[in-house]
């Protein structure tokens, strides 16, 4: 099976940088995805890492170390609209074909003035 | 493009009642998924359909059934609702069997079972 750990809450001030960590245990690992979910909304895809290293998309970056079973999401120049829950998810194969994502329990990010 | 749509948005059921949650996508995606999300928890996979004509169980399938009606539509049925099924239900789809890392989610159905 798969299990993921991430902090339940993180608080930061507007304009700052915040890092949300994710450690995982899984078999058949393909990669690590990150999703954002605002209160009452649906999850939306942010980034994906299949290989070690840093992927940058605007203010958001994501990092993966396969040897350490560890990744993080880095949010720079925080804005109030970044207040949301952030989920890491491991991608693995399915016995019935295709892939699936197993999600962590989420990190609630609060951005303060 | 509407993306992934779900109906209804809200539903209240009494214990023992049945209902079907509908999901449709207009992105020509092969794979579709049903998740439930409970407070303080991540999304847990109920059932999935890797391609049209196939369905299979996820992590928490008990009490649910699914139908992949065609490539666009994937429905979730609760035959005899229980309070433990009070949750938010999300449908998602992805473009290829190898691309499940980027899933597109519907707006969710908020279900309360009393």
CSV table of N, CA and C in Angstrom, one decimal, chain B residues 8-112:
chain,number,residue,atom,x,y,z
B,8,UNK,N,-26.1,15.5,-8.2
B,8,UNK,CA,-26.4,16.9,-7.8
B,8,UNK,C,-25.3,17.5,-7.1
B,9,UNK,N,-25.4,18.8,-6.7
B,9,UNK,CA,-24.4,19.4,-5.9
B,9,UNK,C,-24.5,19.1,-4.4
B,10,UNK,N,-25.8,19.0,-4.0
B,10,UNK,CA,-26.1,18.7,-2.6
B,10,UNK,C,-27.2,17.7,-2.5
B,11,UNK,N,-27.1,16.8,-1.5
B,11,UNK,CA,-28.2,15.8,-1.3
B,11,UNK,C,-28.2,15.4,0.1
B,12,UNK,N,-29.5,15.3,0.6
B,12,UNK,CA,-29.7,14.7,2.0
B,12,UNK,C,-30.5,13.5,1.8
B,13,UNK,N,-30.0,12.4,2.4
B,13,UNK,CA,-30.7,11.1,2.3
B,13,UNK,C,-31.0,10.6,3.7
B,14,UNK,N,-32.0,9.8,3.8
B,14,UNK,CA,-32.2,9.1,5.1
B,14,UNK,C,-31.5,7.7,5.0
B,15,UNK,N,-31.2,7.2,6.1
B,15,UNK,CA,-30.5,5.9,6.2
B,15,UNK,C,-31.4,4.9,5.4
B,16,UNK,N,-30.7,4.1,4.6
B,16,UNK,CA,-31.4,3.1,3.8
B,16,UNK,C,-31.9,3.5,2.4
B,17,UNK,N,-31.9,4.8,2.2
B,17,UNK,CA,-32.3,5.2,0.9
B,17,UNK,C,-31.2,5.0,-0.1
B,18,UNK,N,-31.6,5.0,-1.4
B,18,UNK,CA,-30.6,4.8,-2.4
B,18,UNK,C,-30.5,6.1,-3.3
B,19,UNK,N,-29.4,6.2,-4.0
B,19,UNK,CA,-29.2,7.3,-4.9
B,19,UNK,C,-28.1,7.1,-5.9
B,20,UNK,N,-28.1,7.8,-7.0
B,20,UNK,CA,-27.0,7.7,-8.0
B,20,UNK,C,-26.4,9.1,-8.2
B,21,UNK,N,-25.1,9.2,-8.0
B,21,UNK,CA,-24.4,10.4,-8.3
B,21,UNK,C,-23.9,10.3,-9.8
B,22,UNK,N,-24.1,11.4,-10.5
B,22,UNK,CA,-23.8,11.4,-11.9
B,22,UNK,C,-22.5,12.2,-12.2
B,23,UNK,N,-21.7,11.8,-13.1
B,23,UNK,CA,-20.5,12.5,-13.5
B,23,UNK,C,-20.3,12.4,-15.0
B,24,UNK,N,-20.0,13.5,-15.6
B,24,UNK,CA,-19.7,13.4,-17.1
B,24,UNK,C,-18.5,14.4,-17.4
B,25,UNK,N,-17.7,14.0,-18.4
B,25,UNK,CA,-16.6,14.8,-18.8
B,25,UNK,C,-16.6,14.9,-20.3
B,26,UNK,N,-16.2,16.1,-20.8
B,26,UNK,CA,-16.3,16.4,-22.2
B,26,UNK,C,-14.9,16.6,-22.8
B,27,UNK,N,-13.9,16.0,-22.1
B,27,UNK,CA,-12.5,16.2,-22.6
B,27,UNK,C,-11.9,14.9,-23.3
B,28,UNK,N,-12.8,14.0,-23.6
B,28,UNK,CA,-12.4,12.8,-24.3
B,28,UNK,C,-11.4,11.9,-23.5
B,29,UNK,N,-11.5,12.0,-22.2
B,29,UNK,CA,-10.6,11.3,-21.3
B,29,UNK,C,-10.9,9.8,-21.2
B,30,UNK,N,-9.9,9.0,-21.1
B,30,UNK,CA,-10.1,7.6,-21.0
B,30,UNK,C,-10.5,7.1,-19.6
B,31,UNK,N,-9.7,7.7,-18.6
B,31,UNK,CA,-9.8,7.2,-17.2
B,31,UNK,C,-10.7,8.1,-16.4
B,32,UNK,N,-11.5,7.5,-15.5
B,32,UNK,CA,-12.4,8.3,-14.6
B,32,UNK,C,-12.3,7.6,-13.2
B,33,UNK,N,-12.5,8.5,-12.2
B,33,UNK,CA,-12.4,8.1,-10.8
B,33,UNK,C,-13.5,8.7,-10.0
B,34,UNK,N,-13.8,7.9,-8.9
B,34,UNK,CA,-14.7,8.5,-7.9
B,34,UNK,C,-13.9,8.5,-6.5
B,35,UNK,N,-13.9,9.6,-5.9
B,35,UNK,CA,-13.3,9.8,-4.6
B,35,UNK,C,-14.3,10.2,-3.5
B,36,UNK,N,-14.0,10.0,-2.3
B,36,UNK,CA,-14.7,10.7,-1.2
B,36,UNK,C,-13.7,11.4,-0.3
B,37,UNK,N,-14.2,12.5,0.2
B,37,UNK,CA,-13.3,13.4,1.1
B,37,UNK,C,-14.0,13.7,2.3
B,38,UNK,N,-13.4,13.2,3.4
B,38,UNK,CA,-14.0,13.5,4.8
B,38,UNK,C,-13.1,14.6,5.5
B,39,UNK,N,-13.7,15.3,6.4
B,39,UNK,CA,-13.0,16.4,7.1
B,39,UNK,C,-11.7,16.0,7.6
B,40,UNK,N,-10.6,16.8,7.3
B,40,UNK,CA,-9.3,16.5,7.8
B,40,UNK,C,-8.6,15.3,7.1
B,41,UNK,N,-9.2,14.8,6.0
B,41,UNK,CA,-8.6,13.7,5.4
B,41,UNK,C,-8.4,14.0,3.9
B,42,UNK,N,-7.5,13.3,3.3
B,42,UNK,CA,-7.3,13.4,1.9
B,42,UNK,C,-8.4,12.8,1.1
B,43,UNK,N,-8.2,12.7,-0.2
B,43,UNK,CA,-9.2,12.0,-1.0
B,43,UNK,C,-8.9,10.5,-1.1
B,44,UNK,N,-10.0,9.7,-0.9
B,44,UNK,CA,-9.8,8.3,-0.9
B,44,UNK,C,-10.6,7.7,-2.1
B,45,UNK,N,-9.9,6.9,-2.9
B,45,UNK,CA,-10.4,6.3,-4.1
B,45,UNK,C,-11.5,5.2,-3.8
B,46,UNK,N,-12.7,5.4,-4.4
B,46,UNK,CA,-13.7,4.5,-4.2
B,46,UNK,C,-13.7,3.4,-5.3
B,47,UNK,N,-13.9,3.9,-6.5
B,47,UNK,CA,-13.8,3.1,-7.7
B,47,UNK,C,-13.2,3.9,-8.8
B,48,UNK,N,-12.7,3.1,-9.8
B,48,UNK,CA,-12.1,3.8,-11.0
B,48,UNK,C,-12.5,3.0,-12.2
B,49,UNK,N,-12.3,3.7,-13.4
B,49,UNK,CA,-12.5,3.1,-14.7
B,49,UNK,C,-11.3,3.5,-15.5
B,50,UNK,N,-10.4,2.5,-15.8
B,50,UNK,CA,-9.2,2.9,-16.5
B,50,UNK,C,-9.6,3.2,-18.0
B,51,UNK,N,-10.6,2.6,-18.5
B,51,UNK,CA,-11.1,2.9,-19.9
B,51,UNK,C,-12.5,2.5,-20.0
B,52,UNK,N,-13.2,2.9,-21.1
B,52,UNK,CA,-14.6,2.6,-21.3
B,52,UNK,C,-14.7,1.1,-21.3
B,53,UNK,N,-15.8,0.6,-20.5
B,53,UNK,CA,-16.0,-0.8,-20.4
B,53,UNK,C,-15.4,-1.5,-19.3
B,54,UNK,N,-14.5,-0.8,-18.5
B,54,UNK,CA,-13.9,-1.5,-17.4
B,54,UNK,C,-14.1,-0.6,-16.1
B,55,UNK,N,-14.3,-1.3,-15.0
B,55,UNK,CA,-14.4,-0.7,-13.7
B,55,UNK,C,-13.7,-1.6,-12.7
B,56,UNK,N,-13.2,-0.9,-11.6
B,56,UNK,CA,-12.5,-1.7,-10.6
B,56,UNK,C,-12.5,-1.0,-9.3
B,57,UNK,N,-12.3,-1.8,-8.2
B,57,UNK,CA,-12.4,-1.2,-6.9
B,57,UNK,C,-11.2,-0.5,-6.5
B,58,UNK,N,-11.4,0.6,-5.7
B,58,UNK,CA,-10.3,1.4,-5.1
B,58,UNK,C,-10.1,1.0,-3.7
B,59,UNK,N,-9.7,2.0,-2.8
B,59,UNK,CA,-9.4,1.7,-1.4
B,59,UNK,C,-10.7,1.4,-0.6
B,60,UNK,N,-11.8,2.1,-0.9
B,60,UNK,CA,-13.0,2.1,0.0
B,60,UNK,C,-14.2,1.8,-0.8
B,61,UNK,N,-14.4,0.6,-1.4
B,61,UNK,CA,-15.5,0.4,-2.3
B,61,UNK,C,-16.8,-0.1,-1.6
B,62,UNK,N,-16.7,-0.5,-0.4
B,62,UNK,CA,-17.8,-1.1,0.3
B,62,UNK,C,-19.0,-0.2,0.4
B,63,UNK,N,-20.2,-0.6,0.0
B,63,UNK,CA,-21.4,0.2,0.0
B,63,UNK,C,-21.7,1.0,-1.3
B,64,UNK,N,-20.8,0.8,-2.3
B,64,UNK,CA,-20.9,1.6,-3.5
B,64,UNK,C,-20.9,0.6,-4.7
B,65,UNK,N,-21.5,1.1,-5.8
B,65,UNK,CA,-21.4,0.4,-7.1
B,65,UNK,C,-21.2,1.5,-8.1
B,66,UNK,N,-20.6,1.2,-9.3
B,66,UNK,CA,-20.4,2.1,-10.3
B,66,UNK,C,-20.8,1.6,-11.7
B,67,UNK,N,-21.0,2.5,-12.6
B,67,UNK,CA,-21.3,2.1,-14.0
B,67,UNK,C,-20.6,3.1,-14.9
B,68,UNK,N,-19.8,2.6,-15.8
B,68,UNK,CA,-19.2,3.4,-16.9
B,68,UNK,C,-20.1,3.3,-18.0
B,69,UNK,N,-21.0,4.3,-18.2
B,69,UNK,CA,-22.1,4.2,-19.1
B,69,UNK,C,-21.6,4.3,-20.6
B,70,UNK,N,-20.6,5.1,-20.8
B,70,UNK,CA,-19.9,5.4,-22.1
B,70,UNK,C,-18.6,6.1,-21.7
B,71,UNK,N,-17.9,6.6,-22.8
B,71,UNK,CA,-16.6,7.2,-22.5
B,71,UNK,C,-16.8,8.5,-21.6
B,72,UNK,N,-17.9,9.2,-21.8
B,72,UNK,CA,-18.1,10.4,-21.1
B,72,UNK,C,-18.6,10.3,-19.7
B,73,UNK,N,-19.4,9.2,-19.4
B,73,UNK,CA,-20.2,9.2,-18.1
B,73,UNK,C,-19.8,8.1,-17.2
B,74,UNK,N,-19.7,8.4,-15.9
B,74,UNK,CA,-19.3,7.4,-14.9
B,74,UNK,C,-20.1,7.7,-13.6
B,75,UNK,N,-21.0,6.8,-13.3
B,75,UNK,CA,-21.9,7.1,-12.2
B,75,UNK,C,-21.6,6.2,-11.0
B,76,UNK,N,-21.9,6.8,-9.8
B,76,UNK,CA,-21.7,6.1,-8.5
B,76,UNK,C,-23.0,5.9,-7.8
B,77,UNK,N,-23.3,4.7,-7.4
B,77,UNK,CA,-24.6,4.4,-6.8
B,77,UNK,C,-24.4,3.9,-5.3
B,78,UNK,N,-25.2,4.5,-4.5
B,78,UNK,CA,-25.3,4.0,-3.1
B,78,UNK,C,-26.6,3.3,-3.0
B,79,UNK,N,-26.5,2.0,-2.7
B,79,UNK,CA,-27.7,1.2,-2.7
B,79,UNK,C,-28.6,1.3,-1.5
B,80,UNK,N,-27.9,1.5,-0.3
B,80,UNK,CA,-28.6,1.6,1.0
B,80,UNK,C,-27.7,2.5,1.8
B,81,UNK,N,-28.0,3.8,1.8
B,81,UNK,CA,-27.1,4.8,2.4
B,81,UNK,C,-27.0,4.6,3.9
B,82,UNK,N,-25.8,4.9,4.4
B,82,UNK,CA,-25.5,4.8,5.8
B,82,UNK,C,-24.9,6.1,6.3
B,83,UNK,N,-25.1,6.5,7.6
B,83,UNK,CA,-24.5,7.8,8.0
B,83,UNK,C,-23.0,7.9,7.8
B,84,UNK,N,-22.3,6.7,7.7
B,84,UNK,CA,-20.8,6.7,7.5
B,84,UNK,C,-20.5,7.1,6.1
B,85,UNK,N,-21.5,7.2,5.2
B,85,UNK,CA,-21.3,7.7,3.8
B,85,UNK,C,-21.5,9.2,3.7
B,86,UNK,N,-21.8,9.9,4.8
B,86,UNK,CA,-21.8,11.3,4.7
B,86,UNK,C,-20.4,11.8,4.4
B,87,UNK,N,-20.3,12.6,3.3
B,87,UNK,CA,-19.0,12.9,2.8
B,87,UNK,C,-19.2,13.9,1.6
B,88,UNK,N,-18.1,14.4,1.1
B,88,UNK,CA,-18.1,15.1,-0.2
B,88,UNK,C,-17.5,14.1,-1.2
B,89,UNK,N,-18.2,13.9,-2.3
B,89,UNK,CA,-17.8,13.0,-3.4
B,89,UNK,C,-17.3,13.8,-4.6
B,90,UNK,N,-16.1,13.4,-5.1
B,90,UNK,CA,-15.6,14.0,-6.2
B,90,UNK,C,-15.4,13.0,-7.3
B,91,UNK,N,-15.7,13.4,-8.5
B,91,UNK,CA,-15.4,12.6,-9.7
B,91,UNK,C,-14.2,13.3,-10.4
B,92,UNK,N,-13.3,12.5,-11.0
B,92,UNK,CA,-12.2,13.1,-11.7
B,92,UNK,C,-11.9,12.3,-13.0
B,93,UNK,N,-11.2,12.9,-13.9
B,93,UNK,CA,-10.8,12.2,-15.1
B,93,UNK,C,-9.4,12.5,-15.5
B,94,UNK,N,-8.8,11.7,-16.3
B,94,UNK,CA,-7.5,12.0,-16.8
B,94,UNK,C,-7.3,11.5,-18.2
B,95,UNK,N,-6.4,12.1,-19.0
B,95,UNK,CA,-6.4,12.0,-20.4
B,95,UNK,C,-5.9,10.7,-20.9
B,96,UNK,N,-4.9,10.1,-20.2
B,96,UNK,CA,-4.4,8.8,-20.7
B,96,UNK,C,-4.1,7.9,-19.6
B,97,UNK,N,-4.0,6.6,-19.8
B,97,UNK,CA,-3.8,5.7,-18.7
B,97,UNK,C,-2.4,6.0,-18.0
B,98,UNK,N,-1.5,6.6,-18.8
B,98,UNK,CA,-0.2,6.9,-18.2
B,98,UNK,C,-0.1,8.3,-17.6
B,99,UNK,N,-1.2,9.0,-17.7
B,99,UNK,CA,-1.1,10.4,-17.2
B,99,UNK,C,-2.0,10.7,-16.0
B,100,UNK,N,-2.2,9.7,-15.1
B,100,UNK,CA,-3.1,9.9,-14.0
B,100,UNK,C,-2.6,11.0,-13.0
B,101,UNK,N,-1.3,11.4,-13.2
B,101,UNK,CA,-0.8,12.4,-12.3
B,101,UNK,C,-1.5,13.7,-12.3
B,102,UNK,N,-2.1,14.0,-13.5
B,102,UNK,CA,-2.9,15.3,-13.6
B,102,UNK,C,-4.3,14.9,-13.8
B,103,UNK,N,-5.1,15.0,-12.8
B,103,UNK,CA,-6.5,14.7,-12.8
B,103,UNK,C,-7.3,15.9,-12.8
B,104,UNK,N,-8.4,15.9,-13.5
B,104,UNK,CA,-9.4,17.0,-13.5
B,104,UNK,C,-10.6,16.6,-12.7
B,105,UNK,N,-10.9,17.5,-11.7
B,105,UNK,CA,-12.0,17.2,-10.8
B,105,UNK,C,-13.2,18.0,-11.1
B,106,UNK,N,-14.4,17.3,-10.8
B,106,UNK,CA,-15.6,18.0,-10.8
B,106,UNK,C,-15.8,18.8,-9.6
B,107,UNK,N,-16.9,19.6,-9.5
B,107,UNK,CA,-17.1,20.5,-8.3
B,107,UNK,C,-17.5,19.7,-7.0
B,108,UNK,N,-17.9,18.5,-7.1
B,108,UNK,CA,-18.2,17.7,-5.9
B,108,UNK,C,-19.7,17.7,-5.6
B,109,UNK,N,-20.1,16.6,-4.9
B,109,UNK,CA,-21.4,16.4,-4.4
B,109,UNK,C,-21.3,16.3,-2.9
B,110,UNK,N,-22.0,17.2,-2.2
B,110,UNK,CA,-22.0,17.1,-0.7
B,110,UNK,C,-23.2,16.3,-0.3
B,111,UNK,N,-22.9,15.2,0.3
B,111,UNK,CA,-24.0,14.2,0.7
B,111,UNK,C,-24.0,14.1,2.2
B,112,UNK,N,-25.3,14.2,2.7
B,112,UNK,CA,-25.5,14.0,4.2
B,112,UNK,C,-26.5,12.9,4.3
